[in-house]
Amino acid sequence: LCSEDKLEMLFKYQQQMQPAKEEEVASTTFQAQAGLFKPEDRVGKLGHIIVSCAAGLPLQTPCYAALTLAVHEHIKGSPWEGFAPRCVGYAMHHISRDIDEILSAGKNITHGFCRIKLLLRYVAILGKIGVVQGYQNEQAADPNKLTVFGLLSMLVEAAKAAQQRNASVVAYLFANLVLSTLPHVMEYVPQDSIDEWILKPIETLFQGYKSAFTP
């Protein structure tokens, strides 16, 4: 897979140019929406394939995470090094895009929910194998420096905010995303932190839950 004659085809990606001034900085999402580049161009063909599989095929997520790490290590020192961070950034782009679409238009909730759930699982397993930071005692307030557990905690806070705005469907969606990811972080997150930041808030969130369906 990583033979010399295939490296450029698999790993070539569009590098992000460093802007000269702060006011010239535009977010990746904005640039993508403006058609300045395709998000997959920033990760390369192989990265696009791995993340796309992680987002749509649920049975082999640990394999996709292991492949991400293996390729990252194999191409160190080459012009295409930094493979794993690009995959993580690409996965987070898809997560944020699906959340935005669900919140703004209320469309594709089922498909978007499934993609987010599988990509959170992928990122959580990357935290387990050391590709991203899974947990630290002080959860960073800066969204650009979140750990995996910090991301889950932020989703819990978003669920609480949604409930306060009477957006119960959104609140329960976020809570379910967190709960579905929880089994994949329990090996590296202390149980006390899980109880305090995840389970207790979600338990409070669901206290007034009533099913819309009659049994």
mmCIF file of C-alpha atoms in Angstrom:
data_model
loop_
_atom_site.group_PDB
_atom_site.id
_atom_site.type_symbol
_atom_site.label_atom_id
_atom_site.label_comp_id
_atom_site.label_asym_id
_atom_site.label_seq_id
_atom_site.Cartn_x
_atom_site.Cartn_y
_atom_site.Cartn_z
ATOM 1 C CA LEU A 1 0.000 0.000 0.000
ATOM 2 C CA CYS A 2 2.820 2.412 0.897
ATOM 3 C CA SER A 3 5.247 1.409 -1.849
ATOM 4 C CA GLU A 4 7.260 4.267 -3.306
ATOM 5 C CA ASP A 5 5.368 4.399 -6.590
ATOM 6 C CA LYS A 6 2.020 4.905 -4.816
ATOM 7 C CA LEU A 7 2.984 7.412 -2.126
ATOM 8 C CA GLU A 8 2.254 10.576 -4.056
ATOM 9 C CA MET A 9 -1.059 9.283 -5.399
ATOM 10 C CA LEU A 10 -2.270 8.234 -1.924
ATOM 11 C CA PHE A 11 -0.923 11.037 0.246
ATOM 12 C CA LYS A 12 -0.698 14.151 -1.893
ATOM 13 C CA TYR A 13 -2.793 16.891 -0.311
ATOM 14 C CA GLN A 14 -3.314 20.618 -0.600
ATOM 15 C CA GLN A 15 -1.301 22.310 2.101
ATOM 16 C CA GLN A 16 -2.870 25.239 3.870
ATOM 17 C CA MET A 17 -0.996 28.451 3.229
ATOM 18 C CA GLN A 18 -0.124 30.553 6.253
ATOM 19 C CA PRO A 19 -1.878 33.947 6.011
ATOM 20 C CA ALA A 20 0.215 37.083 6.413
ATOM 21 C CA LYS A 21 -2.272 38.905 8.619
ATOM 22 C CA GLU A 22 -4.763 37.744 11.195
ATOM 23 C CA GLU A 23 -7.655 39.411 9.380
ATOM 24 C CA GLU A 24 -6.879 37.264 6.335
ATOM 25 C CA VAL A 25 -7.573 34.075 8.259
ATOM 26 C CA ALA A 26 -10.742 32.281 7.117
ATOM 27 C CA SER A 27 -12.142 29.154 8.675
ATOM 28 C CA THR A 28 -11.816 25.846 6.862
ATOM 29 C CA THR A 29 -15.586 25.453 6.769
ATOM 30 C CA PHE A 30 -16.069 28.909 5.244
ATOM 31 C CA GLN A 31 -13.446 28.315 2.577
ATOM 32 C CA ALA A 32 -14.981 24.952 1.705
ATOM 33 C CA GLN A 33 -18.460 26.450 1.423
ATOM 34 C CA ALA A 34 -17.067 29.226 -0.771
ATOM 35 C CA GLY A 35 -15.680 26.601 -3.135
ATOM 36 C CA LEU A 36 -12.043 27.597 -2.585
ATOM 37 C CA PHE A 37 -11.131 23.976 -2.002
ATOM 38 C CA LYS A 38 -12.685 20.621 -1.254
ATOM 39 C CA PRO A 39 -12.168 19.395 2.333
ATOM 40 C CA GLU A 40 -10.923 16.034 1.051
ATOM 41 C CA ASP A 41 -8.123 17.833 -0.792
ATOM 42 C CA ARG A 42 -6.637 18.727 2.595
ATOM 43 C CA VAL A 43 -6.333 15.094 3.713
ATOM 44 C CA GLY A 44 -5.367 13.173 0.563
ATOM 45 C CA LYS A 45 -7.034 10.199 -1.094
ATOM 46 C CA LEU A 46 -6.128 7.570 1.485
ATOM 47 C CA GLY A 47 -7.139 9.797 4.410
ATOM 48 C CA HIS A 48 -10.452 10.522 2.688
ATOM 49 C CA ILE A 49 -11.092 6.799 2.216
ATOM 50 C CA ILE A 50 -10.257 5.885 5.832
ATOM 51 C CA VAL A 51 -12.396 8.625 7.376
ATOM 52 C CA SER A 52 -15.265 7.923 4.964
ATOM 53 C CA CYS A 53 -15.180 4.239 5.945
ATOM 54 C CA ALA A 54 -15.106 5.182 9.629
ATOM 55 C CA ALA A 55 -18.169 7.371 9.061
ATOM 56 C CA GLY A 56 -20.208 4.719 7.273
ATOM 57 C CA LEU A 57 -19.040 1.215 8.205
ATOM 58 C CA PRO A 58 -19.525 0.495 11.924
ATOM 59 C CA LEU A 59 -17.974 -2.945 12.349
ATOM 60 C CA GLN A 60 -14.304 -2.148 11.693
ATOM 61 C CA THR A 61 -13.744 1.160 13.496
ATOM 62 C CA PRO A 62 -10.726 -0.140 15.495
ATOM 63 C CA CYS A 63 -9.142 -1.251 12.217
ATOM 64 C CA TYR A 64 -9.546 2.225 10.707
ATOM 65 C CA ALA A 65 -7.993 3.783 13.818
ATOM 66 C CA ALA A 66 -5.097 1.302 13.757
ATOM 67 C CA LEU A 67 -4.555 1.902 10.036
ATOM 68 C CA THR A 68 -4.484 5.661 10.680
ATOM 69 C CA LEU A 69 -1.728 5.231 13.251
ATOM 70 C CA ALA A 70 0.215 2.692 11.172
ATOM 71 C CA VAL A 71 0.261 4.882 8.066
ATOM 72 C CA HIS A 72 1.154 7.930 10.168
ATOM 73 C CA GLU A 73 4.210 6.147 11.561
ATOM 74 C CA HIS A 74 5.203 4.611 8.220
ATOM 75 C CA ILE A 75 5.448 7.904 6.321
ATOM 76 C CA LYS A 76 7.279 9.903 8.992
ATOM 77 C CA GLY A 77 10.086 11.862 7.409
ATOM 78 C CA SER A 78 8.400 11.931 4.002
ATOM 79 C CA PRO A 79 6.883 15.044 2.390
ATOM 80 C CA TRP A 80 3.457 13.742 3.437
ATOM 81 C CA GLU A 81 4.070 13.223 7.157
ATOM 82 C CA GLY A 82 1.382 14.296 9.613
ATOM 83 C CA PHE A 83 -1.186 11.827 8.275
ATOM 84 C CA ALA A 84 -3.040 11.179 11.564
ATOM 85 C CA PRO A 85 -3.642 14.873 12.444
ATOM 86 C CA ARG A 86 -5.047 15.440 8.959
ATOM 87 C CA CYS A 87 -7.438 12.511 9.411
ATOM 88 C CA VAL A 88 -8.574 13.842 12.798
ATOM 89 C CA GLY A 89 -9.146 17.306 11.344
ATOM 90 C CA TYR A 90 -11.111 15.820 8.451
ATOM 91 C CA ALA A 91 -13.265 13.762 10.827
ATOM 92 C CA MET A 92 -13.977 16.839 12.960
ATOM 93 C CA HIS A 93 -14.931 18.763 9.828
ATOM 94 C CA HIS A 94 -17.572 16.149 9.037
ATOM 95 C CA ILE A 95 -18.843 16.118 12.634
ATOM 96 C CA SER A 96 -19.242 19.900 12.713
ATOM 97 C CA ARG A 97 -20.839 19.946 9.268
ATOM 98 C CA ASP A 98 -23.459 17.349 10.223
ATOM 99 C CA ILE A 99 -24.223 19.125 13.503
ATOM 100 C CA ASP A 100 -24.643 22.430 11.652
ATOM 101 C CA GLU A 101 -26.983 20.859 9.099
ATOM 102 C CA ILE A 102 -29.119 19.247 11.787
ATOM 103 C CA LEU A 103 -29.367 22.450 13.821
ATOM 104 C CA SER A 104 -29.954 24.810 10.923
ATOM 105 C CA ALA A 105 -32.278 22.857 8.681
ATOM 106 C CA GLY A 106 -33.425 19.862 10.695
ATOM 107 C CA LYS A 107 -32.730 17.657 7.687
ATOM 108 C CA ASN A 108 -30.950 14.324 7.412
ATOM 109 C CA ILE A 109 -31.145 13.862 11.167
ATOM 110 C CA THR A 110 -30.921 10.076 11.006
ATOM 111 C CA HIS A 111 -28.015 9.890 8.566
ATOM 112 C CA GLY A 112 -26.221 12.791 10.201
ATOM 113 C CA PHE A 113 -26.640 11.276 13.661
ATOM 114 C CA CYS A 114 -25.180 7.952 12.497
ATOM 115 C CA ARG A 115 -22.185 9.611 10.858
ATOM 116 C CA ILE A 116 -21.451 11.712 13.947
ATOM 117 C CA LYS A 117 -21.796 8.682 16.217
ATOM 118 C CA LEU A 118 -19.362 6.600 14.177
ATOM 119 C CA LEU A 119 -16.825 9.409 13.799
ATOM 120 C CA LEU A 120 -16.912 10.142 17.537
ATOM 121 C CA ARG A 121 -16.190 6.454 18.072
ATOM 122 C CA TYR A 122 -13.261 6.690 15.637
ATOM 123 C CA VAL A 123 -11.831 9.741 17.432
ATOM 124 C CA ALA A 124 -12.355 8.093 20.842
ATOM 125 C CA ILE A 125 -10.364 5.029 19.750
ATOM 126 C CA LEU A 126 -7.631 7.310 18.381
ATOM 127 C CA GLY A 127 -7.502 8.746 21.894
ATOM 128 C CA LYS A 128 -7.001 5.266 23.291
ATOM 129 C CA ILE A 129 -4.002 4.554 21.063
ATOM 130 C CA GLY A 130 -2.400 7.938 21.648
ATOM 131 C CA VAL A 131 -3.068 9.713 18.361
ATOM 132 C CA VAL A 132 -5.055 12.435 20.136
ATOM 133 C CA GLN A 133 -5.166 13.335 23.827
ATOM 134 C CA GLY A 134 -7.992 11.444 25.460
ATOM 135 C CA TYR A 135 -8.143 13.054 28.891
ATOM 136 C CA GLN A 136 -6.494 15.581 31.149
ATOM 137 C CA ASN A 137 -7.397 16.665 34.664
ATOM 138 C CA GLU A 138 -8.228 20.231 33.670
ATOM 139 C CA GLN A 139 -10.530 20.206 30.670
ATOM 140 C CA ALA A 140 -9.388 22.956 28.289
ATOM 141 C CA ALA A 141 -11.816 25.781 27.628
ATOM 142 C CA ASP A 142 -10.314 26.425 24.190
ATOM 143 C CA PRO A 143 -12.304 24.343 21.633
ATOM 144 C CA ASN A 144 -9.142 24.035 19.528
ATOM 145 C CA LYS A 145 -7.362 22.244 22.392
ATOM 146 C CA LEU A 146 -10.085 19.891 23.578
ATOM 147 C CA THR A 147 -9.343 16.347 24.630
ATOM 148 C CA VAL A 148 -11.718 13.570 23.563
ATOM 149 C CA PHE A 149 -13.362 13.711 26.974
ATOM 150 C CA GLY A 150 -13.488 17.500 26.755
ATOM 151 C CA LEU A 151 -15.374 17.181 23.464
ATOM 152 C CA LEU A 152 -17.918 14.858 25.079
ATOM 153 C CA SER A 153 -18.280 17.262 27.999
ATOM 154 C CA MET A 154 -18.926 20.083 25.551
ATOM 155 C CA LEU A 155 -21.661 18.053 23.865
ATOM 156 C CA VAL A 156 -23.274 17.513 27.272
ATOM 157 C CA GLU A 157 -23.211 21.283 27.858
ATOM 158 C CA ALA A 158 -24.742 21.797 24.410
ATOM 159 C CA ALA A 159 -27.499 19.326 25.316
ATOM 160 C CA LYS A 160 -28.250 21.253 28.518
ATOM 161 C CA ALA A 161 -28.379 24.531 26.582
ATOM 162 C CA ALA A 162 -30.706 23.010 23.993
ATOM 163 C CA GLN A 163 -33.077 21.782 26.684
ATOM 164 C CA GLN A 164 -33.190 25.252 28.245
ATOM 165 C CA ARG A 165 -34.289 26.573 24.851
ATOM 166 C CA ASN A 166 -37.028 23.912 24.625
ATOM 167 C CA ALA A 167 -35.167 22.084 21.849
ATOM 168 C CA SER A 168 -35.614 18.696 23.483
ATOM 169 C CA VAL A 169 -34.999 16.674 20.324
ATOM 170 C CA VAL A 170 -31.585 18.275 19.897
ATOM 171 C CA ALA A 171 -30.796 17.819 23.599
ATOM 172 C CA TYR A 172 -31.594 14.106 23.499
ATOM 173 C CA LEU A 173 -29.641 13.717 20.245
ATOM 174 C CA PHE A 174 -26.489 15.180 21.816
ATOM 175 C CA ALA A 175 -26.958 13.097 24.952
ATOM 176 C CA ASN A 176 -27.301 9.918 22.912
ATOM 177 C CA LEU A 177 -24.165 10.757 20.935
ATOM 178 C CA VAL A 178 -22.226 11.076 24.184
ATOM 179 C CA LEU A 179 -23.638 7.887 25.689
ATOM 180 C CA SER A 180 -22.865 5.888 22.538
ATOM 181 C CA THR A 181 -19.232 7.076 22.670
ATOM 182 C CA LEU A 182 -18.777 6.517 26.396
ATOM 183 C CA PRO A 183 -17.809 2.790 26.233
ATOM 184 C CA HIS A 184 -14.835 3.690 24.041
ATOM 185 C CA VAL A 185 -13.323 6.198 26.518
ATOM 186 C CA MET A 186 -13.821 4.333 29.788
ATOM 187 C CA GLU A 187 -10.346 2.773 29.661
ATOM 188 C CA TYR A 188 -8.586 6.134 29.865
ATOM 189 C CA VAL A 189 -11.075 8.420 31.647
ATOM 190 C CA PRO A 190 -11.489 8.127 35.455
ATOM 191 C CA GLN A 191 -14.892 6.922 36.577
ATOM 192 C CA ASP A 192 -15.297 9.946 38.876
ATOM 193 C CA SER A 193 -14.955 12.316 35.936
ATOM 194 C CA ILE A 194 -17.431 10.303 33.882
ATOM 195 C CA ASP A 195 -19.942 10.427 36.729
ATOM 196 C CA GLU A 196 -19.523 14.160 37.362
ATOM 197 C CA TRP A 197 -19.294 15.512 33.827
ATOM 198 C CA ILE A 198 -21.341 12.995 31.827
ATOM 199 C CA LEU A 199 -23.705 10.686 33.690
ATOM 200 C CA LYS A 200 -25.127 13.021 36.335
ATOM 201 C CA PRO A 201 -25.915 15.857 33.889
ATOM 202 C CA ILE A 202 -27.479 13.445 31.408
ATOM 203 C CA GLU A 203 -29.513 11.785 34.160
ATOM 204 C CA THR A 204 -30.856 15.216 35.103
ATOM 205 C CA LEU A 205 -31.505 15.942 31.431
ATOM 206 C CA PHE A 206 -33.699 12.856 31.026
ATOM 207 C CA GLN A 207 -35.686 13.240 34.247
ATOM 208 C CA GLY A 208 -38.571 14.915 32.457
ATOM 209 C CA TYR A 209 -38.386 12.730 29.356
ATOM 210 C CA LYS A 210 -41.667 11.395 28.002
ATOM 211 C CA SER A 211 -41.897 9.265 24.917
ATOM 212 C CA ALA A 212 -43.954 10.663 22.063
ATOM 213 C CA PHE A 213 -45.093 7.142 21.168
ATOM 214 C CA THR A 214 -47.936 5.294 22.836
ATOM 215 C CA PRO A 215 -46.995 1.697 23.707
#
